[in-house]
Coordinates of C-alpha atoms and ligand atoms in Angstrom, one line a residue:
X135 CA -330.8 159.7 -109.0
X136 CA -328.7 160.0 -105.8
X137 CA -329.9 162.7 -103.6
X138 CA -328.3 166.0 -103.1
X139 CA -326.0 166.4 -99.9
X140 CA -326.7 169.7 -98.2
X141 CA -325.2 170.8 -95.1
X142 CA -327.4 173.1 -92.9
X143 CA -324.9 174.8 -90.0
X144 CA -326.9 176.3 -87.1
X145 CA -329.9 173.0 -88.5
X146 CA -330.6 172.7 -85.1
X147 CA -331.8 176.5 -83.7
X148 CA -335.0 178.4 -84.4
X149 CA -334.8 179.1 -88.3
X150 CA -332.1 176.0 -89.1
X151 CA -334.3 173.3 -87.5
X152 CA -337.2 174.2 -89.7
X153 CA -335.1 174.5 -92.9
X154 CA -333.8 171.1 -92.3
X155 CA -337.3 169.4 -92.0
X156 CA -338.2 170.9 -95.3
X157 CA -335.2 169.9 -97.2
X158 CA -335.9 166.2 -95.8
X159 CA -339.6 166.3 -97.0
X160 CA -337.8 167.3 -100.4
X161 CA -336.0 164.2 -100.2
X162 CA -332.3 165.7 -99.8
X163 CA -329.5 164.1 -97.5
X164 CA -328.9 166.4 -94.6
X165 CA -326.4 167.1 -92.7
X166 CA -326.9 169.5 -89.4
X167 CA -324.0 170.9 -88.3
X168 CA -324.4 172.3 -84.6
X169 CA -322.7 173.0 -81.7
X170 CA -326.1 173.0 -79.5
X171 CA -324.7 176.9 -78.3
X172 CA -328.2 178.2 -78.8
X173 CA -329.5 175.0 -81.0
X174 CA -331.7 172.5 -79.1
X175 CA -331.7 169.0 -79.7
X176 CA -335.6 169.2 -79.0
X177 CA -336.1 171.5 -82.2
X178 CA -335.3 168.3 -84.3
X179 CA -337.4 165.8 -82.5
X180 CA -339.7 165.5 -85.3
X181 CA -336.9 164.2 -88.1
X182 CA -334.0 162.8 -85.6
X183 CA -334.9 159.4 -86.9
X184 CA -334.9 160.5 -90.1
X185 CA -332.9 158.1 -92.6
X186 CA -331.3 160.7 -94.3
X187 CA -330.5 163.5 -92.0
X188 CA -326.8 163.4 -90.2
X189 CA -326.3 165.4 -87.1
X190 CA -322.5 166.3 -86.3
X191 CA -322.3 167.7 -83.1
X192 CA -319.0 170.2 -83.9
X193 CA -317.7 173.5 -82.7
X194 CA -317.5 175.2 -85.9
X195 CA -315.1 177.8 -84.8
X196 CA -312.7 175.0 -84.1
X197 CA -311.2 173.1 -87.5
X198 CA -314.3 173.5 -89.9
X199 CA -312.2 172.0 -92.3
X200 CA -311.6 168.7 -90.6
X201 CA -315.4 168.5 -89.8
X202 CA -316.2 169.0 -93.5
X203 CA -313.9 166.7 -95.0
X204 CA -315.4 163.7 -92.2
X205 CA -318.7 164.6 -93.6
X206 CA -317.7 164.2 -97.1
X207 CA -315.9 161.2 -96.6
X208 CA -319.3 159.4 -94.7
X209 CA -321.7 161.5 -97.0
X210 CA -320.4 162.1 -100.1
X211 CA -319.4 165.2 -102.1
X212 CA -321.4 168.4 -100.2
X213 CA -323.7 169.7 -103.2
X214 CA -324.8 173.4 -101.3
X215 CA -324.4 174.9 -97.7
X216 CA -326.8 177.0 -95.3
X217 CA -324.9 178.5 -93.3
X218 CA -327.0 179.7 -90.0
X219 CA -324.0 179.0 -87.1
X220 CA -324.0 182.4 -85.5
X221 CA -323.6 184.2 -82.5
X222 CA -327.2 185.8 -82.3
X223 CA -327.3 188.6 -79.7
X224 CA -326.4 192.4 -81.3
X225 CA -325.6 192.9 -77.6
X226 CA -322.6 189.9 -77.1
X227 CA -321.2 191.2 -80.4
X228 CA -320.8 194.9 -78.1
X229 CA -319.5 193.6 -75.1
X230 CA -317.2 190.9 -76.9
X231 CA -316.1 192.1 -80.6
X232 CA -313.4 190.1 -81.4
X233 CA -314.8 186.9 -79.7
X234 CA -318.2 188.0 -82.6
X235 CA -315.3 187.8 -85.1
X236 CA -314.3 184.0 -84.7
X237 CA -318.2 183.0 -84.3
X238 CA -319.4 185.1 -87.5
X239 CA -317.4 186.3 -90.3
X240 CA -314.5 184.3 -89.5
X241 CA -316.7 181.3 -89.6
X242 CA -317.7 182.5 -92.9
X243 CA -314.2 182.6 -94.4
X244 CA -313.7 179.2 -93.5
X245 CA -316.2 177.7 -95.0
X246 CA -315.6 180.0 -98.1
X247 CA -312.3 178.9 -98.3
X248 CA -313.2 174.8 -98.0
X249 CA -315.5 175.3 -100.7
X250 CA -313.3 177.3 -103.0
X251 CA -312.2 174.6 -105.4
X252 CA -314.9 171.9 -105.0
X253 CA -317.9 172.7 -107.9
X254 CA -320.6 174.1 -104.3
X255 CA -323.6 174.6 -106.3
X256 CA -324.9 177.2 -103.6
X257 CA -323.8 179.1 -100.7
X258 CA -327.0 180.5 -98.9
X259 CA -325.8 182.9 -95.8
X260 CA -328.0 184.4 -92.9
X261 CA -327.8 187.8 -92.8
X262 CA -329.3 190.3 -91.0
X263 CA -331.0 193.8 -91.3
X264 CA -328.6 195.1 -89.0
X265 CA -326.1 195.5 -92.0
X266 CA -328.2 199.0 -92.9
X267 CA -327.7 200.3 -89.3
X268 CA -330.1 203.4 -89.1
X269 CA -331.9 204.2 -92.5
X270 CA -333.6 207.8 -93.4
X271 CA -335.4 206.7 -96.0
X272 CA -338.1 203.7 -96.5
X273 CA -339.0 200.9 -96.9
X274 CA -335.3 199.7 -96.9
X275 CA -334.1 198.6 -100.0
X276 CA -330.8 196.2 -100.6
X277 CA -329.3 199.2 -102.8
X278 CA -329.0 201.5 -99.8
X279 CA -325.8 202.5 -98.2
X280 CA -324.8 200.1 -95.3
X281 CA -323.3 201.5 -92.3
X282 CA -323.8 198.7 -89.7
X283 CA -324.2 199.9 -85.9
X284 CA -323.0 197.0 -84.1
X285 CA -320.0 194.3 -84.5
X286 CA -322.8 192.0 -85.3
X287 CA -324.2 194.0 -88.2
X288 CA -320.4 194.7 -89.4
X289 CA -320.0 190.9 -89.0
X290 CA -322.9 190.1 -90.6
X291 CA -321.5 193.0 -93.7
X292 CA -318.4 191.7 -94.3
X293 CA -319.7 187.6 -94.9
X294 CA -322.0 189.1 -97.7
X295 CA -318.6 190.9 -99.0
X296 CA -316.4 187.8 -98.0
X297 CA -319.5 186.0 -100.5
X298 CA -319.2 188.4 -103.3
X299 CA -315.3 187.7 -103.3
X300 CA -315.6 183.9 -103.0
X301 CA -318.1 184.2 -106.4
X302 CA -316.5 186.6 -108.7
X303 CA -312.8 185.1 -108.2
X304 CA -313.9 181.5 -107.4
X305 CA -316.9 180.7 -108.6
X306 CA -319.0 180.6 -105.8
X307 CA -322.4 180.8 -106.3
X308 CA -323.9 182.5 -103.0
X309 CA -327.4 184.1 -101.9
X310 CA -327.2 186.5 -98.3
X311 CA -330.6 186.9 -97.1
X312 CA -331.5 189.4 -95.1
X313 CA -333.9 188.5 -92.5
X314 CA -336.0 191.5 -90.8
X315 CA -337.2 190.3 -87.7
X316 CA -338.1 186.8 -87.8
X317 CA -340.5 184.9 -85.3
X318 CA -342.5 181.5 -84.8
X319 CA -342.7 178.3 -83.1
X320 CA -339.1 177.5 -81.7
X321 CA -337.8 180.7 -81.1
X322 CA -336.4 180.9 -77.5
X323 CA -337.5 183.4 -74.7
X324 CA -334.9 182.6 -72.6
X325 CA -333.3 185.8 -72.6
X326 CA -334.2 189.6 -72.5
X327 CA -332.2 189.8 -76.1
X328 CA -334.7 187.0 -77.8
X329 CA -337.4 188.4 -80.3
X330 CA -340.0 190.6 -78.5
X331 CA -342.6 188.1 -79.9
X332 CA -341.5 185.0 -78.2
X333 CA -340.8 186.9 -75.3
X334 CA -344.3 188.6 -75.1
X335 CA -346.2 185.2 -75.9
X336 CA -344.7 183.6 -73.0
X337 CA -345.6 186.0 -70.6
X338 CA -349.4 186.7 -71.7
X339 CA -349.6 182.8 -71.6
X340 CA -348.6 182.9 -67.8
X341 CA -350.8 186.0 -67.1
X342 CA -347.2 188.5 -66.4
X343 CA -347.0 192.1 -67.5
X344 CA -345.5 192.7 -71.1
X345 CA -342.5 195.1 -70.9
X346 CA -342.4 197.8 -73.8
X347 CA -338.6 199.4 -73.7
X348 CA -339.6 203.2 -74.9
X349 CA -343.0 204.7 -75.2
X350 CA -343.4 201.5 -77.9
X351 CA -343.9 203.7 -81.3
X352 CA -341.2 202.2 -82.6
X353 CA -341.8 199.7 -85.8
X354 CA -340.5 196.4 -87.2
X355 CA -341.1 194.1 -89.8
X356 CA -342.4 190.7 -88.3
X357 CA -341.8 188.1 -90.9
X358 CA -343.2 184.1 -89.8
X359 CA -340.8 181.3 -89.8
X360 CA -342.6 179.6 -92.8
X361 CA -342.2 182.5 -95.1
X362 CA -338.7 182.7 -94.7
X363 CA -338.0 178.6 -95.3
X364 CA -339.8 179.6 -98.6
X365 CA -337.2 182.5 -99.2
X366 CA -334.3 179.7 -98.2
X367 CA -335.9 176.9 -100.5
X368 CA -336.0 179.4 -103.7
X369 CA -332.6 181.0 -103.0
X370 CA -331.0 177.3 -102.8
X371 CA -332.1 176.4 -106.1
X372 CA -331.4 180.0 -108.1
X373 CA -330.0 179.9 -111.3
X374 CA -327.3 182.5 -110.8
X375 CA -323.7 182.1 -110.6
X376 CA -323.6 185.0 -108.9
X377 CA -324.1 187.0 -105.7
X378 CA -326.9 188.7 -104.4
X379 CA -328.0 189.9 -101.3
X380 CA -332.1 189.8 -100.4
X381 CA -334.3 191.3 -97.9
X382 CA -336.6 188.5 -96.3
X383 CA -339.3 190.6 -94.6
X384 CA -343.0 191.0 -94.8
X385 CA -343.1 194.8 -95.8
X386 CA -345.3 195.4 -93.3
X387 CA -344.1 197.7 -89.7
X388 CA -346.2 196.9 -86.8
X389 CA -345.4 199.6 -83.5
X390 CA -344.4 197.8 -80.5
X391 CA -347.8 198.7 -78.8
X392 CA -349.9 197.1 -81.3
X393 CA -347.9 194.0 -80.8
X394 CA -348.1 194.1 -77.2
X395 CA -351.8 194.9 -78.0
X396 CA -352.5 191.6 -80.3
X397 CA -350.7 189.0 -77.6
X398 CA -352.7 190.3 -74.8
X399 CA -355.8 190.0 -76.8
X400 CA -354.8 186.4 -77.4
X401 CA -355.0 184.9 -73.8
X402 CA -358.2 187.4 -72.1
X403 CA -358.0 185.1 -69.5
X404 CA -354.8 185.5 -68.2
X405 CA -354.8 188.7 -67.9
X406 CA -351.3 190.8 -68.7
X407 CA -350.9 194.4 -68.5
X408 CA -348.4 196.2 -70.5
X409 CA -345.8 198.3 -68.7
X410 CA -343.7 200.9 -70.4
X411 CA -340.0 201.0 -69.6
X412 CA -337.3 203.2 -70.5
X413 CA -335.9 203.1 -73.9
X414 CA -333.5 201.0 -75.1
X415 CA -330.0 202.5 -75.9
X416 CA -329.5 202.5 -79.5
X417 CA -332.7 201.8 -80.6
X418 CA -333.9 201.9 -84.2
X419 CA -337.0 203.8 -84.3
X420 CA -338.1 202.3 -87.6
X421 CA -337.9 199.2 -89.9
X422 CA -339.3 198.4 -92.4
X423 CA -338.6 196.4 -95.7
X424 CA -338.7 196.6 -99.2
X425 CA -339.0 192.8 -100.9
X426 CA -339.3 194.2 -104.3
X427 CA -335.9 192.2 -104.7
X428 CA -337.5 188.8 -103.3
X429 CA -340.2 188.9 -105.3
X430 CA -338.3 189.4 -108.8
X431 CA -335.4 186.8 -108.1
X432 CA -337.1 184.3 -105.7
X433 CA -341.0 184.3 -106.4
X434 CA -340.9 185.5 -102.9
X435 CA -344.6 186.1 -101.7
X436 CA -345.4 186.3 -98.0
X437 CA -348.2 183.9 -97.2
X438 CA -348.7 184.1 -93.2
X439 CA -350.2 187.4 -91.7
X440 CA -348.8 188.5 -88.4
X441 CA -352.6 187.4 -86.6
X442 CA -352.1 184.3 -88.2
X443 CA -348.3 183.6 -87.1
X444 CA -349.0 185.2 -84.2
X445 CA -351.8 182.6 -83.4
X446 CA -349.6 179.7 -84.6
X447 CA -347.0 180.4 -82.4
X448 CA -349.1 181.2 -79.4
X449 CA -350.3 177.3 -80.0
X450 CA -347.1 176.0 -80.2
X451 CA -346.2 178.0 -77.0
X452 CA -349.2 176.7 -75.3
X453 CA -348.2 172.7 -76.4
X454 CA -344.4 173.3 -74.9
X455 CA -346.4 174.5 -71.4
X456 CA -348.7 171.2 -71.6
X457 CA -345.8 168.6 -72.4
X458 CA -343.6 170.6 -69.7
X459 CA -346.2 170.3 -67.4
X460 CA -347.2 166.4 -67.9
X461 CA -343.6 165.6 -67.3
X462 CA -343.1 167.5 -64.4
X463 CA -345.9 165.7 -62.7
X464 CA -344.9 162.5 -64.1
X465 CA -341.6 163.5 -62.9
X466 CA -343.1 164.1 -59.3
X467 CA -345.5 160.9 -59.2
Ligands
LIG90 C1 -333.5 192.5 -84.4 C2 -332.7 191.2 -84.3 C3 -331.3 191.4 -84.2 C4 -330.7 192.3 -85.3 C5 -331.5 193.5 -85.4 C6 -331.2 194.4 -86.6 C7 -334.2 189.5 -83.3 C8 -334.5 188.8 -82.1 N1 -333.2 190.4 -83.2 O1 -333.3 193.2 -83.2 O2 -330.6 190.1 -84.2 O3 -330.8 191.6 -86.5 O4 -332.9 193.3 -85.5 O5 -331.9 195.6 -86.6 O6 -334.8 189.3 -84.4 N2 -338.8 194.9 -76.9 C9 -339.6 195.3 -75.9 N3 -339.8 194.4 -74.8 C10 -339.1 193.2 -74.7 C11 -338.2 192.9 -75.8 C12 -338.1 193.8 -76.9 O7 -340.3 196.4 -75.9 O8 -339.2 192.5 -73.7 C13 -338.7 195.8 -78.1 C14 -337.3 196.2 -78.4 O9 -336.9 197.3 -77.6 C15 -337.4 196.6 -79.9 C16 -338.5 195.6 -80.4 O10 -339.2 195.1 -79.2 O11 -337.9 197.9 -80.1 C17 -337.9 194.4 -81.1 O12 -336.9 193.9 -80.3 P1 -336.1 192.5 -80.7 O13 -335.1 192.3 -79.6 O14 -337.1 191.4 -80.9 O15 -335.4 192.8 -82.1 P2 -334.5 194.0 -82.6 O16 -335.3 194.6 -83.7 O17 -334.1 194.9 -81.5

């Protein structure tokens, strides 16, 4: 039998690039779609050779449907889609909304709209937990009210409503997943709006002070990489014709100050101190979620505890620092 052709957008950034080497394990054709806007052609190193894994390098907010149609016509028919291309930071989506339209949910349409007559046999869609905005009640389920709080979660909204459309009046099967806050090898520091994991781990490796916005009280829902390519491989193979949308957390809130807590325990050597600094404007105070939903319609059960992910990625951290530092010597020799 003639493998499946699935396209992974975004296959070469934090979440994408780890999809895409499961799916090849699996023994599907991939094909990465990626403009290498916050992507890294390192994150693939492991599978670039890979016989059946195609990378496009395309700007999908340019002619998606040109780039689609060369991929069917060198790959064959496209049998499902991730789609992870995204503009990531909440805060670009503030200071440039309409620019967050063309690289989100205009995105989305496009790709909605290639698909609409051509037999996809799944649409999987990241979403965020910034489509609930600022919840009284908890743990967050997928029925509650959504009334997003940034461009980005409003973005993020109206794919999953885009989704719904595309599968009641054309038959697009599609699964939005929710992701809480999601860390692990390959997530980049390199900016103050990457996830306060990555961020912390690289400094408490180097021995700098961990910055806490707030008096650090304030709780999320740490889910590990692994975990959620679980949740992706299920919701690529449900049965339903339908849409759903899915929290992917661990159901678990951990404060800021026990995170900050855990990474400085994890390099004693180095010595960090955590610094408290003023608050962050519009910060949620709470998150956690409910993955009732996961469990029932995707056997979703999380395996990795936060010590354990937190480890792992501290390793992987620590094996970037030791190849960066070989070749910079070998680079100085
Ligand atoms: C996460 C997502 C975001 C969106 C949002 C929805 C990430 C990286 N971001 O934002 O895309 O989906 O959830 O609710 O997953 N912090 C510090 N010091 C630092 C960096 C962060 O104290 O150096 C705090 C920050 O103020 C916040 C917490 O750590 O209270 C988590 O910050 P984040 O940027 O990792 O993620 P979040 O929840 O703001």
């Amino acid at each position: 039998m003639q493998a499946e052709v699935i396209v992974v957008t975004g296959g070469a950034g934090f979440i994408g690039s780890h999809i895409v080497e499961s799916l090849l394990s699996g023994g599907a054709r991939v094909i990465v779609l990626d403009d290498y806007s916050t992507g890294k052609k390192s994150n693939l190193l492991n599978v670039e050779t890979h016989s059946n894994l195609n990378i496009y390098e395309v700007d999908l907010t340019q002619n998606i449907k040109a780039s689609l149609t060369r991929v069917e016509e060198e790959a064959g028919m496209i049998d499902r889609v991730i789609h992870f291309a995204a503009q990531t930071a909440v805060v670009n989506s503030i200071e440039n909304p309409i620019q967050d339209i063309h690289s989100n949910s205009m995105m989305t349409v496009h790709l909605l709209e290639y698909f609409k007559n051509k037999n996809l046999k799944k649409f999987i869609f990241a979403s965020s937990a910034a489509v609930y905005g600022d919840v009284a009640e908890f743990p967050i389920q997928e029925d509650f009210s959504c009334e997003p709080l940034s461009p980005y979660g409003i973005n993020k909204l109206a794919s999953e409503n885009y989704m719904f459309y595309y599968s009641k009046v054309f038959g697009i099967p599609s699964v939005a997943l929710r992701f809480f806050n999601v860390y692990g090898p390959r997530q980049d520091p390199a900016n103050p709006y990457s996830g306060v994991i990555s961020i912390f781990l690289e400094r408490a490796m180097k021995g700098l002070d961990l910055n806490i916005f707030g008096d650090g009280k304030q709780t999320r829902d740490f889910v590990y990489v692994s975990d959620v390519v679980q949740a992706i491989d299920k919701a690529l193979y449900l049965e339903s014709k339908n849409f759903s949308a899915v929290n992917i957390g661990s159901s678990l809130e951990t404060s800021i100050n026990q995170l900050a807590q855990s990474i400085v325990n994890l390099f004693p050597e180095a010595g960090s101190k955590i610094n408290h600094l003023s608050a962050r404007d519009g910060e949620i105070i709470k998150s956690l979620s409910s993955t009732d939903k996961a469990r029932a319609l995707l056997s979703f059960e999380k395996k990795i505890s936060l010590e354990k992910g937190l480890a792992e990625t501290a390793q992987w951290f620590i094996g970037c620092e030791s190849t960066l530092s070989k070749r910079t010597l070998s680079e100085t020799r």
